[in-house]
CSV table of C-alpha atoms in Angstrom, one decimal:
chain,number,residue,atom,x,y,z
A,1,UNK,CA,99.4,126.4,98.5
A,2,UNK,CA,97.9,123.4,100.2
A,3,UNK,CA,97.4,120.2,98.3
A,4,UNK,CA,94.2,118.1,98.4
A,5,UNK,CA,95.8,115.2,100.3
A,6,UNK,CA,96.3,113.7,103.7
A,7,UNK,CA,99.4,111.5,104.2
A,8,UNK,CA,100.8,109.1,106.8
A,9,UNK,CA,104.4,108.8,107.9
A,10,UNK,CA,106.6,105.8,108.4
A,11,UNK,CA,107.5,105.8,112.1
A,12,UNK,CA,107.7,107.6,115.4
A,13,UNK,CA,109.6,110.6,114.1
A,14,UNK,CA,109.9,112.1,110.6
A,15,UNK,CA,112.9,111.4,108.4
A,16,UNK,CA,114.7,114.2,106.6
A,17,UNK,CA,113.2,112.9,103.3
A,18,UNK,CA,109.7,113.0,104.8
A,19,UNK,CA,110.2,116.6,106.1
A,20,UNK,CA,111.4,117.7,102.6
A,21,UNK,CA,108.5,116.0,100.9
A,22,UNK,CA,105.8,117.4,103.2
A,23,UNK,CA,107.4,120.9,102.9
A,24,UNK,CA,107.3,120.7,99.2
A,25,UNK,CA,103.8,119.3,98.6
A,26,UNK,CA,102.1,120.9,101.7
A,27,UNK,CA,99.3,118.4,102.4
A,28,UNK,CA,96.1,119.6,104.1
A,29,UNK,CA,96.8,117.2,107.0
A,30,UNK,CA,98.2,113.9,108.2
A,31,UNK,CA,96.9,110.6,109.5
A,32,UNK,CA,98.5,108.4,112.2
A,33,UNK,CA,98.4,104.7,112.7
A,34,UNK,CA,99.7,102.2,115.3
A,35,UNK,CA,103.1,102.2,113.8
A,36,UNK,CA,103.4,105.9,114.7
A,37,UNK,CA,102.3,105.6,118.3
A,38,UNK,CA,104.7,105.2,121.1
A,39,UNK,CA,104.5,107.1,124.4
A,40,UNK,CA,102.4,110.3,124.9
A,41,UNK,CA,105.6,112.4,124.8
A,42,UNK,CA,106.8,110.8,121.6
A,43,UNK,CA,103.4,111.3,120.0
A,44,UNK,CA,103.3,115.0,121.0
A,45,UNK,CA,106.7,115.4,119.5
A,46,UNK,CA,105.5,113.7,116.2
A,47,UNK,CA,102.4,115.8,115.9
A,48,UNK,CA,104.4,118.9,116.5
A,49,UNK,CA,107.0,117.8,113.9
A,50,UNK,CA,104.3,117.1,111.3
A,51,UNK,CA,102.8,120.6,111.7
A,52,UNK,CA,106.3,122.2,111.6
A,53,UNK,CA,107.0,120.4,108.3
A,54,UNK,CA,104.3,122.4,106.6
A,55,UNK,CA,104.6,125.5,108.8
A,56,UNK,CA,101.0,125.2,110.0
A,57,UNK,CA,100.5,125.0,113.8
A,58,UNK,CA,96.8,124.2,113.2
A,59,UNK,CA,97.1,121.5,110.6
A,60,UNK,CA,94.6,118.7,110.9
A,61,UNK,CA,96.0,115.4,112.3
A,62,UNK,CA,93.7,112.4,111.9
A,63,UNK,CA,93.6,109.0,113.6
A,64,UNK,CA,91.2,106.0,113.6
A,65,UNK,CA,90.4,105.7,117.2
A,66,UNK,CA,87.0,103.9,117.3
A,67,UNK,CA,87.6,101.3,120.0
A,68,UNK,CA,87.5,97.5,119.7
A,69,UNK,CA,89.4,96.3,116.7
A,70,UNK,CA,90.2,99.8,115.5
A,71,UNK,CA,92.1,101.6,118.2
A,72,UNK,CA,95.5,103.1,117.3
A,73,UNK,CA,96.3,104.4,120.8
A,74,UNK,CA,95.9,101.8,123.5
A,75,UNK,CA,97.5,100.2,126.5
A,76,UNK,CA,99.8,100.7,128.3
A,77,UNK,CA,99.6,104.5,127.8
A,78,UNK,CA,95.9,104.8,126.9
A,79,UNK,CA,92.8,102.9,128.1
A,80,UNK,CA,91.1,100.3,125.9
A,81,UNK,CA,87.7,101.2,124.5
A,82,UNK,CA,85.0,98.8,123.5
A,83,UNK,CA,83.6,98.4,119.9
A,84,UNK,CA,80.6,100.4,118.8
A,85,UNK,CA,78.0,97.7,119.6
A,86,UNK,CA,79.0,97.6,123.3
A,87,UNK,CA,77.1,100.7,124.3
A,88,UNK,CA,73.7,99.2,123.4
A,89,UNK,CA,74.7,95.8,124.9
A,90,UNK,CA,75.7,97.4,128.2
A,91,UNK,CA,72.2,98.7,128.9
A,92,UNK,CA,68.6,98.1,127.9
A,93,UNK,CA,68.0,101.8,128.1
A,94,UNK,CA,68.6,103.6,124.7
A,95,UNK,CA,69.0,106.9,126.5
A,96,UNK,CA,71.7,105.4,128.8
A,97,UNK,CA,73.4,104.0,125.7
A,98,UNK,CA,73.5,107.4,124.1
A,99,UNK,CA,75.0,108.9,127.2
A,100,UNK,CA,77.7,106.2,127.2
A,101,UNK,CA,78.5,106.8,123.6
A,102,UNK,CA,78.8,110.5,124.1
A,103,UNK,CA,80.9,110.0,127.2
A,104,UNK,CA,83.2,107.7,125.3
A,105,UNK,CA,83.6,110.3,122.6
A,106,UNK,CA,84.3,113.0,125.1
A,107,UNK,CA,87.0,110.9,126.9
A,108,UNK,CA,88.6,110.0,123.5
A,109,UNK,CA,88.7,113.7,122.6
A,110,UNK,CA,90.5,114.5,125.8
A,111,UNK,CA,93.2,111.9,125.2
A,112,UNK,CA,93.6,112.8,121.5
A,113,UNK,CA,93.8,116.6,122.1
A,114,UNK,CA,96.4,116.0,124.8
A,115,UNK,CA,98.8,114.6,122.1
A,116,UNK,CA,98.0,117.0,119.4
A,117,UNK,CA,95.4,115.1,117.4
A,118,UNK,CA,92.3,117.0,116.3
A,119,UNK,CA,90.4,114.7,114.0
A,120,UNK,CA,89.0,111.3,114.8
A,121,UNK,CA,87.6,109.0,112.0
A,122,UNK,CA,84.5,108.2,114.0
A,123,UNK,CA,81.6,107.5,114.0
A,124,UNK,CA,81.0,104.5,111.9
A,125,UNK,CA,77.4,105.0,110.5
A,126,UNK,CA,77.2,101.8,108.5
A,127,UNK,CA,74.3,99.4,109.2
A,128,UNK,CA,75.2,95.8,108.7
A,129,UNK,CA,72.7,93.4,107.1
A,130,UNK,CA,72.7,89.7,107.7
A,131,UNK,CA,75.4,87.9,105.9
A,132,UNK,CA,77.5,91.0,105.2
A,133,UNK,CA,81.3,90.8,105.6
A,134,UNK,CA,82.4,91.3,109.2
A,135,UNK,CA,84.8,94.1,108.3
A,136,UNK,CA,82.2,96.3,109.9
A,137,UNK,CA,80.6,93.8,112.3
A,138,UNK,CA,80.9,95.0,115.9
A,139,UNK,CA,82.2,98.4,114.8
A,140,UNK,CA,78.6,99.2,114.0
A,141,UNK,CA,76.6,100.8,116.9
A,142,UNK,CA,73.5,98.7,116.1
A,143,UNK,CA,71.7,96.8,113.4
A,144,UNK,CA,69.0,99.4,112.6
A,145,UNK,CA,69.5,102.8,111.0
A,146,UNK,CA,67.7,104.8,113.7
A,147,UNK,CA,69.8,103.5,116.6
A,148,UNK,CA,73.0,103.8,114.6
A,149,UNK,CA,72.1,107.5,113.9
A,150,UNK,CA,71.3,108.2,117.6
A,151,UNK,CA,74.5,106.6,119.0
A,152,UNK,CA,76.6,107.9,116.1
A,153,UNK,CA,75.5,111.4,116.8
A,154,UNK,CA,76.1,111.0,120.5
A,155,UNK,CA,79.7,109.9,119.9
A,156,UNK,CA,80.3,112.7,117.4
A,157,UNK,CA,78.9,115.3,119.9
A,158,UNK,CA,81.3,114.0,122.6
A,159,UNK,CA,84.2,114.5,120.2
A,160,UNK,CA,83.1,117.9,119.2
A,161,UNK,CA,82.7,119.0,122.8
A,162,UNK,CA,86.3,118.0,123.5
A,163,UNK,CA,87.7,119.9,120.6
A,164,UNK,CA,88.1,117.1,118.1
A,165,UNK,CA,86.4,116.8,114.7
A,166,UNK,CA,84.4,113.6,113.9
A,167,UNK,CA,84.4,111.9,110.5
A,168,UNK,CA,81.2,110.1,109.5
A,169,UNK,CA,82.0,107.0,107.5
A,170,UNK,CA,81.7,105.2,105.1
A,171,UNK,CA,79.4,107.2,102.8
A,172,UNK,CA,76.9,106.3,101.4
A,173,UNK,CA,77.1,103.0,103.4
A,174,UNK,CA,79.3,100.0,103.9
A,175,UNK,CA,76.9,97.7,105.8
A,176,UNK,CA,75.7,95.8,102.8
A,177,UNK,CA,79.1,94.9,101.4
A,178,UNK,CA,79.9,91.2,101.2
A,179,UNK,CA,83.6,91.7,100.8
A,180,UNK,CA,86.4,93.6,102.5
A,181,UNK,CA,87.5,96.7,100.6
A,182,UNK,CA,91.0,96.3,101.9
A,183,UNK,CA,91.2,93.2,99.7
A,184,UNK,CA,88.7,93.5,96.8
A,185,UNK,CA,85.9,95.7,95.4
A,186,UNK,CA,82.4,94.9,96.7
A,187,UNK,CA,79.3,95.4,94.6
A,188,UNK,CA,76.0,96.1,96.2
A,189,UNK,CA,72.9,95.3,94.1
A,190,UNK,CA,70.2,96.7,96.4
A,191,UNK,CA,67.7,99.1,94.7
A,192,UNK,CA,67.7,102.8,95.5
A,193,UNK,CA,64.6,102.7,97.6
A,194,UNK,CA,66.1,100.1,99.9
A,195,UNK,CA,69.4,101.9,100.1
A,196,UNK,CA,67.6,105.2,100.9
A,197,UNK,CA,65.6,103.7,103.7
A,198,UNK,CA,68.4,101.8,105.3
A,199,UNK,CA,72.0,102.5,104.3
A,200,UNK,CA,71.6,106.2,103.6
A,201,UNK,CA,69.5,107.0,106.7
A,202,UNK,CA,72.2,107.5,109.3
A,203,UNK,CA,74.2,109.7,107.0
A,204,UNK,CA,71.2,111.8,106.2
A,205,UNK,CA,70.5,112.2,110.0
A,206,UNK,CA,74.1,113.4,110.5
A,207,UNK,CA,74.5,115.4,107.4
A,208,UNK,CA,75.4,118.4,109.5
A,209,UNK,CA,78.7,116.9,110.6
A,210,UNK,CA,81.9,118.6,109.4
A,211,UNK,CA,83.7,115.7,107.7
A,212,UNK,CA,82.7,112.5,105.9
A,213,UNK,CA,84.6,109.6,104.3
A,214,UNK,CA,83.6,107.7,101.2
A,215,UNK,CA,83.2,103.9,100.7
A,216,UNK,CA,85.1,102.0,98.0
A,217,UNK,CA,82.0,100.1,96.9
A,218,UNK,CA,80.0,99.9,93.7
A,219,UNK,CA,76.3,100.5,94.1
A,220,UNK,CA,74.7,99.3,90.9
A,221,UNK,CA,71.6,101.4,91.6
A,222,UNK,CA,73.8,104.5,91.5
A,223,UNK,CA,76.7,103.7,89.2
A,224,UNK,CA,77.4,100.3,87.7
A,225,UNK,CA,81.0,101.1,86.7
A,226,UNK,CA,82.7,103.0,89.5
A,227,UNK,CA,83.1,102.7,93.3
A,228,UNK,CA,81.4,105.5,95.2
A,229,UNK,CA,84.8,107.1,95.9
A,230,UNK,CA,85.4,107.6,92.2
A,231,UNK,CA,81.8,108.0,91.0
A,232,UNK,CA,80.5,111.5,90.1
A,233,UNK,CA,77.0,110.1,90.4
A,234,UNK,CA,77.6,108.7,93.9
A,235,UNK,CA,79.3,111.9,95.1
A,236,UNK,CA,76.4,114.0,93.7
A,237,UNK,CA,74.0,111.7,95.6
A,238,UNK,CA,75.9,112.2,98.8
A,239,UNK,CA,75.7,115.9,98.3
A,240,UNK,CA,72.1,116.1,97.2
A,241,UNK,CA,70.1,113.1,98.4
A,242,UNK,CA,72.0,112.7,101.7
A,243,UNK,CA,72.3,116.4,102.1
A,244,UNK,CA,76.0,116.4,103.1
A,245,UNK,CA,77.7,119.7,102.6
A,246,UNK,CA,80.8,119.0,104.7
A,247,UNK,CA,84.4,118.1,103.7
A,248,UNK,CA,84.5,114.8,101.9
A,249,UNK,CA,87.5,112.5,102.2
A,250,UNK,CA,88.3,109.4,100.2
A,251,UNK,CA,88.9,106.2,102.1
A,252,UNK,CA,92.6,105.1,101.8
A,253,UNK,CA,93.8,105.0,98.2
A,254,UNK,CA,95.9,101.9,98.8
A,255,UNK,CA,93.0,99.5,99.3
A,256,UNK,CA,92.7,96.8,96.7
A,257,UNK,CA,89.1,97.8,96.0
A,258,UNK,CA,90.6,100.5,93.8
A,259,UNK,CA,92.5,99.8,90.6
A,260,UNK,CA,95.1,101.7,88.6
A,261,UNK,CA,98.2,103.4,89.7
A,262,UNK,CA,98.2,105.6,92.9
A,263,UNK,CA,98.4,108.6,90.6
A,264,UNK,CA,95.3,107.5,88.7
A,265,UNK,CA,93.4,106.6,91.9
A,266,UNK,CA,94.0,110.1,93.3
A,267,UNK,CA,93.0,111.8,90.0
A,268,UNK,CA,89.8,109.8,89.7
A,269,UNK,CA,88.7,110.3,93.3
A,270,UNK,CA,89.2,114.1,93.1
A,271,UNK,CA,87.6,114.4,89.7
A,272,UNK,CA,84.6,112.5,91.0
A,273,UNK,CA,84.1,115.1,93.7
A,274,UNK,CA,86.1,114.0,96.7
A,275,UNK,CA,87.6,117.1,98.4
A,276,UNK,CA,90.7,115.3,99.7
A,277,UNK,CA,92.4,111.9,99.2
A,278,UNK,CA,94.0,109.8,102.0
A,279,UNK,CA,97.2,107.8,101.6
A,280,UNK,CA,98.2,106.0,104.8
A,281,UNK,CA,101.1,103.6,104.3
A,282,UNK,CA,103.9,106.2,105.0
A,283,UNK,CA,105.8,104.8,101.9
A,284,UNK,CA,107.5,107.9,100.4
A,285,UNK,CA,107.6,106.5,96.9
A,286,UNK,CA,103.9,105.9,97.0
A,287,UNK,CA,103.2,109.3,98.4
A,288,UNK,CA,105.2,110.9,95.5
A,289,UNK,CA,102.9,109.0,93.1
A,290,UNK,CA,99.8,110.3,94.9
A,291,UNK,CA,101.2,113.8,94.8
A,292,UNK,CA,101.4,113.6,91.0
A,293,UNK,CA,97.7,113.0,90.8
A,294,UNK,CA,96.7,115.6,93.5
A,295,UNK,CA,96.2,119.2,92.7
A,296,UNK,CA,95.8,122.2,95.0
A,297,UNK,CA,93.0,122.5,97.5
A,298,UNK,CA,90.8,125.2,96.0
A,299,UNK,CA,87.2,126.4,95.3
A,300,UNK,CA,84.4,124.6,97.1
A,301,UNK,CA,86.8,122.0,98.5
A,302,UNK,CA,88.9,124.7,100.2
A,303,UNK,CA,85.8,126.5,101.6
A,304,UNK,CA,84.5,123.2,103.0
A,305,UNK,CA,87.9,122.5,104.5
A,306,UNK,CA,88.0,125.9,106.2
A,307,UNK,CA,84.4,125.4,107.4
A,308,UNK,CA,85.3,122.1,108.9
A,309,UNK,CA,88.2,123.4,110.9
A,310,UNK,CA,86.1,126.3,112.1
A,311,UNK,CA,84.0,123.7,114.0
A,312,UNK,CA,86.9,122.9,116.3
A,313,UNK,CA,86.1,124.1,119.9
A,314,UNK,CA,89.3,125.6,121.3
A,315,UNK,CA,88.0,125.7,124.8
A,316,UNK,CA,86.6,122.2,125.4
A,317,UNK,CA,83.6,121.4,127.5
A,318,UNK,CA,84.8,121.0,131.2
A,319,UNK,CA,85.6,117.4,132.1
A,320,UNK,CA,86.7,115.7,135.3
A,321,UNK,CA,88.6,113.1,133.4
A,322,UNK,CA,89.2,110.6,136.3
A,323,UNK,CA,85.6,110.7,137.5
A,324,UNK,CA,84.3,110.4,133.9
A,325,UNK,CA,86.7,107.5,133.1
A,326,UNK,CA,85.6,105.6,136.2
A,327,UNK,CA,81.9,106.2,135.4
A,328,UNK,CA,82.5,105.0,131.8
A,329,UNK,CA,84.4,101.9,132.9
A,330,UNK,CA,81.9,100.9,135.5
A,331,UNK,CA,79.0,101.2,133.1
A,332,UNK,CA,80.8,99.0,130.6
A,333,UNK,CA,82.2,96.5,133.1
A,334,UNK,CA,82.1,93.0,131.6
A,335,UNK,CA,81.9,94.3,128.0
A,336,UNK,CA,85.5,95.3,127.5
A,337,UNK,CA,86.5,91.8,126.3
A,338,UNK,CA,84.6,92.6,123.2
A,339,UNK,CA,87.3,95.1,122.4
A,340,UNK,CA,89.8,92.3,121.8
A,341,UNK,CA,90.6,91.2,118.2
A,342,UNK,CA,92.9,91.9,115.3
A,343,UNK,CA,93.6,95.4,114.4
A,344,UNK,CA,92.0,96.7,111.2
A,345,UNK,CA,94.6,98.4,108.9
A,346,UNK,CA,92.5,101.2,107.6
A,347,UNK,CA,89.0,102.2,108.6
């Protein structure tokens, strides 16, 4: 049976120990990071090896390929993409910005599918407020919920058209956090009406998407004690108030925003209502700890996982890649420098 987890791996190829572990615990899928990325041929070999390890040729393989600071596949083998806010900056026409965002998603899907990756942790639907921590920053498409929703949907539709599933993140909203969840647990004190009209709005607008990812943030208006990832109240709100019926992933369990052992973190996240947990470091001892707190994928979670994978288009929308790439680069000329910056470890 499949376990309710997504794991990373250490390097460019699997070790014998990793193969044995994955074969034993049979995770739902895998997630790749920059440490795993070499040439296209090496990446194809790795994705095939990951699927072989659990004897599932259709296993989901995820990556954070946003553009800007969060781009795991990049030069010299793949082109650089701009951060989310570049589309609106490139044109004064909102419709043109939407077309660019969709085109970017379609191009990314082409490149990901070519190396065996079928899930991209995009779009970022967080709406930053003044003074918030810049961990989101230029990753956000805009500074208002309506535009974020429009451009986020365009990017997601581009991915879907190319045969790659999008992941909306970070539910129910990371834009009001004044700390980096990689390092500490942020607390948001906004009232529910404010959250509903601003932070929740893009997620409600894209509630039809197949997969979502939680935020490791305490929202005092929802649950004063637990971050959303581990809060039954927050997960219930995501399901009911935000209307999201898709597959719900935890953000990475290793982030310092969470406390307790990795086994406890996995248990708490799944008991709260996450369908799957993510562990990204590729550390085998840590993965064994996560596995101890991770049960089988079953019931509603299993049905949602199956429904998500059913959304993959196996015959992608036709694309003249070279022409589309030239068109995309021309439209964003002068904005690509915005893509420079330090890599974000986990999105």
